[in-house]
mmCIF file of C-alpha atoms and ligand atoms in Angstrom:
data_model
loop_
_atom_site.group_PDB
_atom_site.id
_atom_site.type_symbol
_atom_site.label_atom_id
_atom_site.label_comp_id
_atom_site.label_asym_id
_atom_site.label_seq_id
_atom_site.Cartn_x
_atom_site.Cartn_y
_atom_site.Cartn_z
ATOM 1 C CA MET A 359 17.444 -59.626 44.675
ATOM 2 C CA ASP A 360 14.254 -57.725 43.874
ATOM 3 C CA PHE A 361 13.105 -56.626 40.551
ATOM 4 C CA CYS A 362 13.596 -53.105 39.844
ATOM 5 C CA GLY A 363 12.881 -52.389 36.015
ATOM 6 C CA SER A 364 13.586 -53.362 32.326
ATOM 7 C CA THR A 365 14.447 -51.843 29.033
ATOM 8 C CA ARG A 366 15.439 -53.377 25.815
ATOM 9 C CA TYR A 367 17.219 -52.155 22.502
ATOM 10 C CA THR A 368 16.995 -53.746 19.186
ATOM 11 C CA LYS A 369 19.013 -53.682 16.060
ATOM 12 C CA ASP A 370 15.876 -52.638 14.046
ATOM 13 C CA MET A 371 15.773 -49.318 15.921
ATOM 14 C CA ASN A 372 19.473 -48.427 15.810
ATOM 15 C CA ASP A 373 20.629 -49.043 12.185
ATOM 16 C CA GLY A 374 21.774 -52.422 12.889
ATOM 17 C CA LYS A 375 24.462 -51.189 15.338
ATOM 18 C CA PRO A 376 22.804 -50.795 18.812
ATOM 19 C CA ALA A 377 25.256 -49.942 21.466
ATOM 20 C CA PHE A 378 23.444 -52.168 24.073
ATOM 21 C CA PRO A 379 21.804 -54.874 21.805
ATOM 22 C CA GLU A 380 19.900 -56.594 24.531
ATOM 23 C CA PHE A 381 17.080 -56.940 26.994
ATOM 24 C CA HIS A 382 17.879 -55.649 30.417
ATOM 25 C CA ASN A 383 16.252 -56.732 33.429
ATOM 26 C CA VAL A 384 17.421 -54.695 36.651
ATOM 27 C CA TYR A 385 17.563 -55.842 39.973
ATOM 28 C CA ILE A 386 18.296 -54.309 43.513
ATOM 29 C CA ASP A 387 19.148 -56.042 46.678
ATOM 30 C CA PRO A 388 16.350 -56.563 49.203
ATOM 31 C CA THR A 389 17.765 -54.303 52.012
ATOM 32 C CA SER A 390 18.331 -51.543 49.605
ATOM 33 C CA TRP A 391 14.858 -51.981 48.294
ATOM 34 C CA ASN A 392 13.486 -51.699 51.714
ATOM 35 C CA HIS A 393 15.458 -48.638 52.246
ATOM 36 C CA TRP A 394 14.244 -47.223 49.054
ATOM 37 C CA LYS A 395 10.543 -47.779 49.766
ATOM 38 C CA LYS A 396 11.015 -45.661 53.138
ATOM 39 C CA THR A 397 13.485 -42.958 51.782
ATOM 40 C CA GLY A 398 13.393 -42.641 48.048
ATOM 41 C CA GLU A 399 17.318 -42.893 48.242
ATOM 42 C CA PHE A 400 19.895 -45.580 47.417
ATOM 43 C CA ARG A 401 21.365 -46.206 50.720
ATOM 44 C CA ASP A 402 25.210 -46.945 51.249
ATOM 45 C CA GLY A 403 25.795 -50.532 50.258
ATOM 46 C CA THR A 404 23.232 -50.601 47.577
ATOM 47 C CA VAL A 405 23.869 -53.309 44.885
ATOM 48 C CA ILE A 406 22.140 -53.046 41.555
ATOM 49 C CA VAL A 407 22.382 -55.752 38.898
ATOM 50 C CA LYS A 408 21.638 -55.527 35.351
ATOM 51 C CA GLU A 409 20.968 -59.000 33.495
ATOM 52 C CA LEU A 410 21.375 -58.692 29.765
ATOM 53 C CA THR A 411 19.756 -61.172 27.224
ATOM 54 C CA SER A 412 19.660 -61.305 23.620
ATOM 55 C CA VAL A 413 16.381 -60.711 21.511
ATOM 56 C CA GLY A 414 15.491 -64.347 20.581
ATOM 57 C CA SER A 415 12.504 -63.924 18.527
ATOM 58 C CA LYS A 416 10.188 -61.530 17.128
ATOM 59 C CA GLU A 417 6.978 -63.574 17.345
ATOM 60 C CA ALA A 418 5.144 -65.181 20.094
ATOM 61 C CA ALA A 419 1.724 -66.417 20.989
ATOM 62 C CA SER A 420 0.782 -62.912 22.119
ATOM 63 C CA GLY A 421 1.796 -61.427 18.626
ATOM 64 C CA ASN A 422 4.840 -59.904 17.053
ATOM 65 C CA GLY A 423 7.294 -58.076 19.213
ATOM 66 C CA TYR A 424 10.786 -58.708 20.673
ATOM 67 C CA PHE A 425 11.243 -61.765 22.972
ATOM 68 C CA PRO A 426 14.226 -62.418 25.165
ATOM 69 C CA GLY A 427 16.805 -65.132 23.814
ATOM 70 C CA GLU A 428 19.957 -66.188 25.733
ATOM 71 C CA PHE A 429 21.796 -64.716 28.551
ATOM 72 C CA ASN A 430 24.404 -62.143 27.222
ATOM 73 C CA GLY A 431 26.222 -60.857 30.453
ATOM 74 C CA ILE A 432 25.834 -58.958 33.519
ATOM 75 C CA ALA A 433 26.478 -55.381 34.625
ATOM 76 C CA ALA A 434 26.581 -54.161 38.280
ATOM 77 C CA MET A 435 26.639 -50.740 40.259
ATOM 78 C CA VAL A 436 27.687 -51.012 43.930
ATOM 79 C CA LYS A 437 27.480 -48.001 46.184
ATOM 80 C CA ASP A 438 30.008 -48.024 49.037
ATOM 81 C CA SER A 439 31.308 -44.696 50.625
ATOM 82 C CA LYS A 440 34.272 -46.502 52.002
ATOM 83 C CA ARG A 441 35.549 -48.719 49.211
ATOM 84 C CA PHE A 442 34.683 -46.251 46.592
ATOM 85 C CA ALA A 443 35.180 -42.902 48.377
ATOM 86 C CA ASP A 444 36.896 -41.306 45.438
ATOM 87 C CA LYS A 445 34.146 -42.367 42.824
ATOM 88 C CA PRO A 446 31.218 -40.156 41.833
ATOM 89 C CA GLY A 447 28.320 -40.783 44.065
ATOM 90 C CA ASN A 448 30.507 -43.549 45.634
ATOM 91 C CA TRP A 449 29.277 -46.033 42.865
ATOM 92 C CA ALA A 450 31.596 -48.530 41.410
ATOM 93 C CA PHE A 451 30.679 -50.086 37.930
ATOM 94 C CA PHE A 452 31.316 -53.685 37.028
ATOM 95 C CA GLY A 453 30.788 -55.316 33.592
ATOM 96 C CA PHE A 454 31.042 -59.111 33.261
ATOM 97 C CA GLU A 455 30.994 -61.245 30.124
ATOM 98 C CA SER A 456 28.767 -63.986 31.453
ATOM 99 C CA TYR A 457 27.028 -65.670 34.401
ATOM 100 C CA ASP A 458 30.479 -67.772 34.863
ATOM 101 C CA ALA A 459 32.187 -65.631 37.458
ATOM 102 C CA LYS A 460 35.500 -67.061 36.416
ATOM 103 C CA GLN A 461 35.389 -65.228 33.174
ATOM 104 C CA GLY A 462 35.886 -62.160 35.292
ATOM 105 C CA ILE A 463 35.196 -58.388 35.088
ATOM 106 C CA ILE A 464 35.501 -57.222 31.422
ATOM 107 C CA GLN A 465 35.282 -53.498 32.278
ATOM 108 C CA ALA A 466 34.815 -51.335 35.337
ATOM 109 C CA ASP A 467 35.722 -47.720 34.147
ATOM 110 C CA ASP A 468 35.066 -44.064 34.157
ATOM 111 C CA ALA A 469 33.119 -44.263 31.055
ATOM 112 C CA CYS A 470 30.359 -45.982 32.748
ATOM 113 C CA ALA A 471 29.967 -43.618 35.535
ATOM 114 C CA ALA A 472 30.378 -40.704 33.067
ATOM 115 C CA CYS A 473 27.240 -41.631 31.196
ATOM 116 C CA HIS A 474 25.274 -42.543 34.235
ATOM 117 C CA LYS A 475 26.253 -39.309 35.873
ATOM 118 C CA ALA A 476 25.201 -37.210 32.751
ATOM 119 C CA ASN A 477 21.896 -38.916 31.944
ATOM 120 C CA ALA A 478 20.402 -40.762 34.865
ATOM 121 C CA ALA A 479 17.679 -39.188 36.860
ATOM 122 C CA GLN A 480 18.611 -39.974 40.418
ATOM 123 C CA ASP A 481 21.977 -40.477 42.129
ATOM 124 C CA MET A 482 23.311 -41.985 38.893
ATOM 125 C CA VAL A 483 20.748 -44.507 38.398
ATOM 126 C CA PHE A 484 18.228 -44.502 35.426
ATOM 127 C CA THR A 485 15.203 -44.422 37.668
ATOM 128 C CA GLN A 486 13.193 -42.713 34.897
ATOM 129 C CA TYR A 487 13.102 -46.091 33.051
ATOM 130 C CA TYR A 488 11.875 -48.053 36.312
ATOM 131 C CA PRO A 489 8.174 -47.651 37.038
ATOM 132 C CA VAL A 490 8.417 -50.096 39.786
ATOM 133 C CA LEU A 491 11.111 -48.023 41.624
ATOM 134 C CA ARG A 492 9.000 -44.825 40.969
ATOM 135 C CA ALA A 493 5.955 -46.409 42.318
ATOM 136 C CA ALA A 494 7.340 -47.438 45.377
ATOM 137 C CA LYS A 495 9.166 -44.002 46.091
ATOM 138 C CA PRO A 496 7.596 -42.281 49.111
ATOM 139 C CA SER A 497 6.220 -38.876 48.182
ATOM 140 C CA LYS A 498 7.991 -35.917 49.868
ATOM 141 C CA LYS A 499 6.077 -34.356 52.667
HETATM 142 C C1 LIG B 1452 26.223 -44.353 26.958
HETATM 143 C C2 LIG B 1452 25.770 -44.343 28.223
HETATM 144 C C3 LIG B 1452 26.042 -45.534 29.160
HETATM 145 C C4 LIG B 1452 27.327 -46.063 29.428
HETATM 146 C C5 LIG B 1452 28.724 -45.890 28.823
HETATM 147 C C6 LIG B 1452 27.019 -47.148 30.398
HETATM 148 N N1 LIG B 1452 25.677 -47.238 30.757
HETATM 149 FE FE1 LIG B 1452 24.981 -48.436 32.111
HETATM 150 N N2 LIG B 1452 22.901 -47.609 31.590
HETATM 151 C C7 LIG B 1452 22.757 -46.691 30.558
HETATM 152 C C8 LIG B 1452 21.259 -46.563 30.601
HETATM 153 C C9 LIG B 1452 20.627 -45.657 29.514
HETATM 154 C C10 LIG B 1452 20.584 -47.396 31.617
HETATM 155 C C11 LIG B 1452 19.201 -47.567 31.761
HETATM 156 C C12 LIG B 1452 18.496 -48.284 30.688
HETATM 157 C C13 LIG B 1452 19.254 -49.597 30.159
HETATM 158 O O1 LIG B 1452 19.349 -50.570 30.976
HETATM 159 O O2 LIG B 1452 20.034 -49.541 29.181
HETATM 160 C C14 LIG B 1452 21.803 -48.151 32.260
HETATM 161 C C15 LIG B 1452 21.412 -48.930 33.242
HETATM 162 C C16 LIG B 1452 22.663 -49.564 33.892
HETATM 163 C C17 LIG B 1452 22.485 -50.422 34.937
HETATM 164 C C18 LIG B 1452 21.059 -50.674 35.858
HETATM 165 C C19 LIG B 1452 20.978 -49.647 36.820
HETATM 166 C C20 LIG B 1452 20.664 -48.060 36.079
HETATM 167 O O3 LIG B 1452 21.382 -47.040 36.508
HETATM 168 O O4 LIG B 1452 19.735 -47.930 35.546
HETATM 169 C C21 LIG B 1452 23.706 -50.845 35.529
HETATM 170 C C22 LIG B 1452 23.998 -51.725 36.753
HETATM 171 C C23 LIG B 1452 24.795 -50.225 34.532
HETATM 172 N N3 LIG B 1452 24.012 -49.510 33.589
HETATM 173 C C24 LIG B 1452 26.078 -50.653 34.346
HETATM 174 C C25 LIG B 1452 26.817 -50.004 33.563
HETATM 175 C C26 LIG B 1452 28.351 -50.477 33.478
HETATM 176 C C27 LIG B 1452 28.907 -51.518 34.286
HETATM 177 C C28 LIG B 1452 28.792 -49.758 32.466
HETATM 178 C C29 LIG B 1452 30.245 -49.883 32.019
HETATM 179 C C30 LIG B 1452 30.801 -51.183 31.820
HETATM 180 C C31 LIG B 1452 27.747 -48.976 31.894
HETATM 181 N N4 LIG B 1452 26.713 -49.071 32.646
HETATM 182 C C32 LIG B 1452 27.877 -47.936 30.889
HETATM 183 C C33 LIG B 1452 23.711 -46.028 30.028
HETATM 184 C C34 LIG B 1452 25.322 -46.335 30.014
#
């Protein structure tokens, strides 16, 4: 997978109750990354994986801040016009409790899609938070 972006949320900034209390590192499969660099679009078959890690500490050799702790789970989006013909944007959403696939999918529902559809900048993906994607997007001629 290729790295595509990262965000983080903390308890401090969300009244102790963040909806997503983790660091998020986001990856895209290499074929779709190459397609993005050529077209600026997410191709049919795109897989995007979000890795979640807890906030481990607030200080490091570089100073005070928020630094990753332990793995917290995985969320994924898959765009497939055949398998997910009836889903918005042909995206399916999957949430996993941990890296152990045996623990299975915890959630893959319309609530995921609804928030992404309403708020994400492009094709249900939050490209507004991924400078790596934006920098690689070809300019329209
Ligand atoms: C309340 C709004 C909301 C809901 C509900 C939501 N997400 Fe997201 N999701 C976001 C935001 C905002 C980002 C980008 C920043 C971040 O990582 O938090 C994101 C990022 C992602 C990404 C990385 C690609 C991208 O679009 O940026 C994946 C994969 C993802 N979410 C999967 C899921 C799954 C699976 C569910 C349901 C279990 C879900 N999301 C529910 C708001 C939401």
